[in-house]
């Protein structure tokens, strides 16, 4: 599914039919599923199409750049230690058109998951987050990549106490998503500073032809370094 | 003719001309510095402060420098006594203050509004029962675009001294429905159905959670309160859409919204009972037919009456 397509083409994917047809020198992009139809006329017949995972904070419409992952089971981490766990995240797919010069532009996105949002913190000082409930795995989980990707999360406890962690908040501006034929992955860290304060961020994987980095919608070019991190100051 | 004589024969520049040229020169430099500072602040603060506040800051900076230059450099050059200016200014200030009380009041209120920042440009607010979007916050007044699209100018003194409700200051908002169902319907089932609808709504927040409960056993219905939290940007669209979804889904499950009902007891109730029950057999046949006809004729009116 996550691949480059040259028009005309038609893909059937879990109830979604994605097609691009040529018509009088232009392209007609169409995606239909049981509950919606999207159609766009593209005034350039030379583009290729790329389908790859995008930051999972966009649907049904982007109102935040934060993803809150709620752990099915809280985890306890010992003082001054570092542990690795695996979480899941919802997969959202972006459909990009790319010109011959290599410039990409998002034209559509969809997901097979149900979207849900939540407030992290208080109504006056909190942040809006895309909500996702995840099981906590000790090793790499086998997931249905149509629905879920995995986050390899390093939890670093900088305190001298045992800490209970129930959730993690990530900022899409730092996300780096990688995809292959059988997995969609991110690599992240969560540094616990105190019982109510933590910092999250993302790290890179080594890419191979089989495991590529996806296009990013949330780029941090104009932002300072701290803005790409998730600051959890309303509890962990 | 020696050098001393040549110099003494040259026309001397009067002090007033020199001072005037100096004052103009200082003013030009002050304007240049003011402009330079304005440009610098505009470039460095463009992405950090919103446009309204940046404009005010730039104006304060520009005119502040010019005022400083006048008071510190130009007045001494022109020989005007600052103490005299202060006395004159004080007297003039009192006169102008009395004459323009409301203007000064608006100006000071505008300053405090900028400092306190209860509203920002683009916010949806209610000021003195005027509801709409904040279009601009000026020194003397605040401009509102009402939901009907009307332009409204509210003096800053009014804005500062009246109650302000800012609808978008917080990122979430709660809205509420009262869903009335019949006494014959299963209230627990209705609550379960409404909960499922809310669970399937992306922007009905997980936290704070929605609350659904029987609030009141009314005269004609069981009243279920539904309270939903939503992002501030999405609540209105949700509120206007979701109630119809709840109504339709409840109806699909056989749960209906009741009409107000009233049980009416008639004076001839015994006769009615006789007609409708076994008692009909005890009435003479002619009397029974007359009563039946009367009741049949009155039936539509009675039905209408019960619906009111």
PDB file of N, CA, C and O in Angstrom, chain A residues 59-61 63 114-129 131, chain B residues 169-172 198-208 229-234:
ATOM      1  N   UNK A  59      -6.943  13.793  11.413  1.00  0.00           N
ATOM      2  CA  UNK A  59      -8.312  13.458  11.036  1.00  0.00           C
ATOM      3  C   UNK A  59      -9.234  13.432  12.252  1.00  0.00           C
ATOM      4  O   UNK A  59      -8.791  13.070  13.324  1.00  0.00           O
ATOM      5  N   UNK A  60     -10.494  13.816  12.096  1.00  0.00           N
ATOM      6  CA  UNK A  60     -11.148  14.226  10.842  1.00  0.00           C
ATOM      7  C   UNK A  60     -10.696  15.590  10.329  1.00  0.00           C
ATOM      8  O   UNK A  60     -10.876  15.899   9.173  1.00  0.00           O
ATOM      9  N   UNK A  61     -10.148  16.429  11.217  1.00  0.00           N
ATOM     10  CA  UNK A  61      -9.490  17.643  10.734  1.00  0.00           C
ATOM     11  C   UNK A  61      -8.438  18.059  11.745  1.00  0.00           C
ATOM     12  O   UNK A  61      -8.592  17.798  12.945  1.00  0.00           O
ATOM     13  N   UNK A  63      -6.752  19.816  14.423  1.00  0.00           N
ATOM     14  CA  UNK A  63      -6.993  20.887  15.402  1.00  0.00           C
ATOM     15  C   UNK A  63      -5.872  20.951  16.426  1.00  0.00           C
ATOM     16  O   UNK A  63      -5.860  21.824  17.276  1.00  0.00           O
ATOM     17  N   UNK A 114     -10.919   4.895  14.180  1.00  0.00           N
ATOM     18  CA  UNK A 114     -11.813   5.940  14.642  1.00  0.00           C
ATOM     19  C   UNK A 114     -10.976   7.001  15.374  1.00  0.00           C
ATOM     20  O   UNK A 114     -10.097   6.645  16.158  1.00  0.00           O
ATOM     21  N   UNK A 115     -11.241   8.247  15.099  1.00  0.00           N
ATOM     22  CA  UNK A 115     -10.489   9.321  15.755  1.00  0.00           C
ATOM     23  C   UNK A 115     -11.213   9.762  17.016  1.00  0.00           C
ATOM     24  O   UNK A 115     -12.440   9.798  17.056  1.00  0.00           O
ATOM     25  N   UNK A 116     -10.433  10.113  17.990  1.00  0.00           N
ATOM     26  CA  UNK A 116     -11.011  10.619  19.236  1.00  0.00           C
ATOM     27  C   UNK A 116     -10.027  11.617  19.825  1.00  0.00           C
ATOM     28  O   UNK A 116      -8.805  11.451  19.698  1.00  0.00           O
ATOM     29  N   UNK A 117     -10.547  12.649  20.468  1.00  0.00           N
ATOM     30  CA  UNK A 117      -9.677  13.691  21.022  1.00  0.00           C
ATOM     31  C   UNK A 117      -9.903  13.838  22.523  1.00  0.00           C
ATOM     32  O   UNK A 117     -10.931  13.436  23.051  1.00  0.00           O
ATOM     33  N   UNK A 118      -8.926  14.402  23.188  1.00  0.00           N
ATOM     34  CA  UNK A 118      -9.029  14.585  24.629  1.00  0.00           C
ATOM     35  C   UNK A 118      -8.276  15.846  25.042  1.00  0.00           C
ATOM     36  O   UNK A 118      -7.465  16.377  24.276  1.00  0.00           O
ATOM     37  N   UNK A 119      -8.577  16.276  26.254  1.00  0.00           N
ATOM     38  CA  UNK A 119      -7.863  17.426  26.824  1.00  0.00           C
ATOM     39  C   UNK A 119      -6.779  16.895  27.750  1.00  0.00           C
ATOM     40  O   UNK A 119      -7.044  16.042  28.592  1.00  0.00           O
ATOM     41  N   UNK A 120      -5.575  17.401  27.613  1.00  0.00           N
ATOM     42  CA  UNK A 120      -4.504  17.082  28.550  1.00  0.00           C
ATOM     43  C   UNK A 120      -4.246  18.335  29.369  1.00  0.00           C
ATOM     44  O   UNK A 120      -3.873  19.374  28.822  1.00  0.00           O
ATOM     45  N   UNK A 121      -4.501  18.244  30.674  1.00  0.00           N
ATOM     46  CA  UNK A 121      -4.352  19.424  31.523  1.00  0.00           C
ATOM     47  C   UNK A 121      -5.699  20.056  31.809  1.00  0.00           C
ATOM     48  O   UNK A 121      -6.734  19.387  31.757  1.00  0.00           O
ATOM     49  N   UNK A 122      -5.679  21.333  32.080  1.00  0.00           N
ATOM     50  CA  UNK A 122      -6.914  22.032  32.455  1.00  0.00           C
ATOM     51  C   UNK A 122      -7.467  22.805  31.254  1.00  0.00           C
ATOM     52  O   UNK A 122      -6.719  23.103  30.314  1.00  0.00           O
ATOM     53  N   UNK A 123      -8.772  23.139  31.289  1.00  0.00           N
ATOM     54  CA  UNK A 123      -9.344  23.867  30.138  1.00  0.00           C
ATOM     55  C   UNK A 123      -8.651  25.193  29.829  1.00  0.00           C
ATOM     56  O   UNK A 123      -8.637  25.625  28.680  1.00  0.00           O
ATOM     57  N   UNK A 124      -8.068  25.846  30.831  1.00  0.00           N
ATOM     58  CA  UNK A 124      -7.442  27.141  30.539  1.00  0.00           C
ATOM     59  C   UNK A 124      -5.940  27.053  30.266  1.00  0.00           C
ATOM     60  O   UNK A 124      -5.382  27.919  29.612  1.00  0.00           O
ATOM     61  N   UNK A 125      -5.289  25.966  30.743  1.00  0.00           N
ATOM     62  CA  UNK A 125      -3.855  25.871  30.501  1.00  0.00           C
ATOM     63  C   UNK A 125      -3.441  24.574  29.825  1.00  0.00           C
ATOM     64  O   UNK A 125      -2.250  24.341  29.623  1.00  0.00           O
ATOM     65  N   UNK A 126      -4.416  23.723  29.500  1.00  0.00           N
ATOM     66  CA  UNK A 126      -4.069  22.426  28.926  1.00  0.00           C
ATOM     67  C   UNK A 126      -3.872  22.485  27.419  1.00  0.00           C
ATOM     68  O   UNK A 126      -3.873  23.565  26.815  1.00  0.00           O
ATOM     69  N   UNK A 127      -3.697  21.310  26.833  1.00  0.00           N
ATOM     70  CA  UNK A 127      -3.573  21.236  25.371  1.00  0.00           C
ATOM     71  C   UNK A 127      -4.529  20.174  24.848  1.00  0.00           C
ATOM     72  O   UNK A 127      -4.818  19.195  25.529  1.00  0.00           O
ATOM     73  N   UNK A 128      -4.994  20.388  23.645  1.00  0.00           N
ATOM     74  CA  UNK A 128      -5.869  19.422  22.993  1.00  0.00           C
ATOM     75  C   UNK A 128      -4.983  18.343  22.371  1.00  0.00           C
ATOM     76  O   UNK A 128      -3.940  18.655  21.796  1.00  0.00           O
ATOM     77  N   UNK A 129      -5.407  17.088  22.507  1.00  0.00           N
ATOM     78  CA  UNK A 129      -4.586  15.990  21.986  1.00  0.00           C
ATOM     79  C   UNK A 129      -5.446  14.981  21.240  1.00  0.00           C
ATOM     80  O   UNK A 129      -6.582  14.718  21.641  1.00  0.00           O
ATOM     81  N   UNK A 131      -6.363  11.315  20.833  1.00  0.00           N
ATOM     82  CA  UNK A 131      -6.314  10.288  21.872  1.00  0.00           C
ATOM     83  C   UNK A 131      -6.137   8.914  21.255  1.00  0.00           C
ATOM     84  O   UNK A 131      -6.759   8.581  20.238  1.00  0.00           O
TER      85      UNK A 131
ATOM     86  N   UNK B 169     -11.513  31.904  25.333  1.00  0.00           N
ATOM     87  CA  UNK B 169     -10.294  32.027  26.151  1.00  0.00           C
ATOM     88  C   UNK B 169      -9.766  30.657  26.561  1.00  0.00           C
ATOM     89  O   UNK B 169      -8.567  30.443  26.640  1.00  0.00           O
ATOM     90  N   UNK B 170     -10.685  29.726  26.825  1.00  0.00           N
ATOM     91  CA  UNK B 170     -10.270  28.363  27.165  1.00  0.00           C
ATOM     92  C   UNK B 170     -10.373  27.469  25.931  1.00  0.00           C
ATOM     93  O   UNK B 170     -11.137  27.765  25.013  1.00  0.00           O
ATOM     94  N   UNK B 171      -9.654  26.358  25.955  1.00  0.00           N
ATOM     95  CA  UNK B 171      -9.610  25.542  24.726  1.00  0.00           C
ATOM     96  C   UNK B 171     -10.746  24.531  24.632  1.00  0.00           C
ATOM     97  O   UNK B 171     -10.931  23.913  23.597  1.00  0.00           O
ATOM     98  N   UNK B 172     -11.483  24.351  25.731  1.00  0.00           N
ATOM     99  CA  UNK B 172     -12.627  23.433  25.664  1.00  0.00           C
ATOM    100  C   UNK B 172     -13.869  24.128  26.184  1.00  0.00           C
ATOM    101  O   UNK B 172     -13.786  25.117  26.905  1.00  0.00           O
ATOM    102  N   UNK B 198     -22.104   9.465  21.504  1.00  0.00           N
ATOM    103  CA  UNK B 198     -21.026  10.366  21.932  1.00  0.00           C
ATOM    104  C   UNK B 198     -19.662   9.696  21.725  1.00  0.00           C
ATOM    105  O   UNK B 198     -18.699  10.339  21.294  1.00  0.00           O
ATOM    106  N   UNK B 199     -19.595   8.396  22.023  1.00  0.00           N
ATOM    107  CA  UNK B 199     -18.318   7.681  21.839  1.00  0.00           C
ATOM    108  C   UNK B 199     -17.861   7.689  20.379  1.00  0.00           C
ATOM    109  O   UNK B 199     -16.662   7.655  20.097  1.00  0.00           O
ATOM    110  N   UNK B 200     -18.824   7.720  19.465  1.00  0.00           N
ATOM    111  CA  UNK B 200     -18.443   7.688  18.050  1.00  0.00           C
ATOM    112  C   UNK B 200     -18.157   9.075  17.484  1.00  0.00           C
ATOM    113  O   UNK B 200     -17.788   9.213  16.317  1.00  0.00           O
ATOM    114  N   UNK B 201     -18.340  10.103  18.288  1.00  0.00           N
ATOM    115  CA  UNK B 201     -18.049  11.474  17.842  1.00  0.00           C
ATOM    116  C   UNK B 201     -16.582  11.804  18.108  1.00  0.00           C
ATOM    117  O   UNK B 201     -16.161  11.836  19.275  1.00  0.00           O
ATOM    118  N   UNK B 202     -15.784  12.084  17.110  1.00  0.00           N
ATOM    119  CA  UNK B 202     -14.358  12.341  17.344  1.00  0.00           C
ATOM    120  C   UNK B 202     -14.091  13.486  18.314  1.00  0.00           C
ATOM    121  O   UNK B 202     -13.215  13.403  19.154  1.00  0.00           O
ATOM    122  N   UNK B 203     -14.881  14.542  18.204  1.00  0.00           N
ATOM    123  CA  UNK B 203     -14.584  15.730  18.998  1.00  0.00           C
ATOM    124  C   UNK B 203     -15.364  15.808  20.315  1.00  0.00           C
ATOM    125  O   UNK B 203     -15.302  16.829  21.000  1.00  0.00           O
ATOM    126  N   UNK B 204     -16.119  14.761  20.639  1.00  0.00           N
ATOM    127  CA  UNK B 204     -16.674  14.679  22.001  1.00  0.00           C
ATOM    128  C   UNK B 204     -15.543  14.137  22.863  1.00  0.00           C
ATOM    129  O   UNK B 204     -15.136  12.989  22.718  1.00  0.00           O
ATOM    130  N   UNK B 205     -15.022  14.954  23.741  1.00  0.00           N
ATOM    131  CA  UNK B 205     -13.741  14.644  24.378  1.00  0.00           C
ATOM    132  C   UNK B 205     -13.827  13.450  25.328  1.00  0.00           C
ATOM    133  O   UNK B 205     -14.841  13.236  25.991  1.00  0.00           O
ATOM    134  N   UNK B 206     -12.726  12.698  25.357  1.00  0.00           N
ATOM    135  CA  UNK B 206     -12.584  11.602  26.322  1.00  0.00           C
ATOM    136  C   UNK B 206     -12.449  12.198  27.730  1.00  0.00           C
ATOM    137  O   UNK B 206     -13.043  11.720  28.690  1.00  0.00           O
ATOM    138  N   UNK B 207     -11.639  13.238  27.827  1.00  0.00           N
ATOM    139  CA  UNK B 207     -11.424  13.898  29.092  1.00  0.00           C
ATOM    140  C   UNK B 207     -11.477  15.408  28.868  1.00  0.00           C
ATOM    141  O   UNK B 207     -10.726  15.917  28.038  1.00  0.00           O
ATOM    142  N   UNK B 208     -12.364  16.151  29.527  1.00  0.00           N
ATOM    143  CA  UNK B 208     -13.336  15.746  30.524  1.00  0.00           C
ATOM    144  C   UNK B 208     -14.420  14.866  29.896  1.00  0.00           C
ATOM    145  O   UNK B 208     -14.836  15.145  28.751  1.00  0.00           O
ATOM    146  N   UNK B 229     -18.282  17.726  26.514  1.00  0.00           N
ATOM    147  CA  UNK B 229     -17.167  18.672  26.361  1.00  0.00           C
ATOM    148  C   UNK B 229     -16.598  18.540  24.955  1.00  0.00           C
ATOM    149  O   UNK B 229     -16.445  17.425  24.449  1.00  0.00           O
ATOM    150  N   UNK B 230     -16.278  19.682  24.361  1.00  0.00           N
ATOM    151  CA  UNK B 230     -15.749  19.676  22.989  1.00  0.00           C
ATOM    152  C   UNK B 230     -14.681  20.752  22.847  1.00  0.00           C
ATOM    153  O   UNK B 230     -14.671  21.718  23.621  1.00  0.00           O
ATOM    154  N   UNK B 231     -13.792  20.606  21.865  1.00  0.00           N
ATOM    155  CA  UNK B 231     -12.832  21.690  21.599  1.00  0.00           C
ATOM    156  C   UNK B 231     -13.585  22.980  21.260  1.00  0.00           C
ATOM    157  O   UNK B 231     -14.650  22.934  20.639  1.00  0.00           O
ATOM    158  N   UNK B 232     -13.011  24.087  21.658  1.00  0.00           N
ATOM    159  CA  UNK B 232     -13.701  25.366  21.498  1.00  0.00           C
ATOM    160  C   UNK B 232     -13.993  25.668  20.021  1.00  0.00           C
ATOM    161  O   UNK B 232     -14.958  26.345  19.690  1.00  0.00           O
ATOM    162  N   UNK B 233     -13.170  25.119  19.140  1.00  0.00           N
ATOM    163  CA  UNK B 233     -13.361  25.384  17.712  1.00  0.00           C
ATOM    164  C   UNK B 233     -14.459  24.508  17.106  1.00  0.00           C
ATOM    165  O   UNK B 233     -14.927  24.785  16.004  1.00  0.00           O
ATOM    166  N   UNK B 234     -14.864  23.460  17.819  1.00  0.00           N
ATOM    167  CA  UNK B 234     -15.785  22.495  17.223  1.00  0.00           C
ATOM    168  C   UNK B 234     -17.143  22.411  17.913  1.00  0.00           C
ATOM    169  O   UNK B 234     -18.045  21.766  17.395  1.00  0.00           O
TER     170      UNK B 234
END
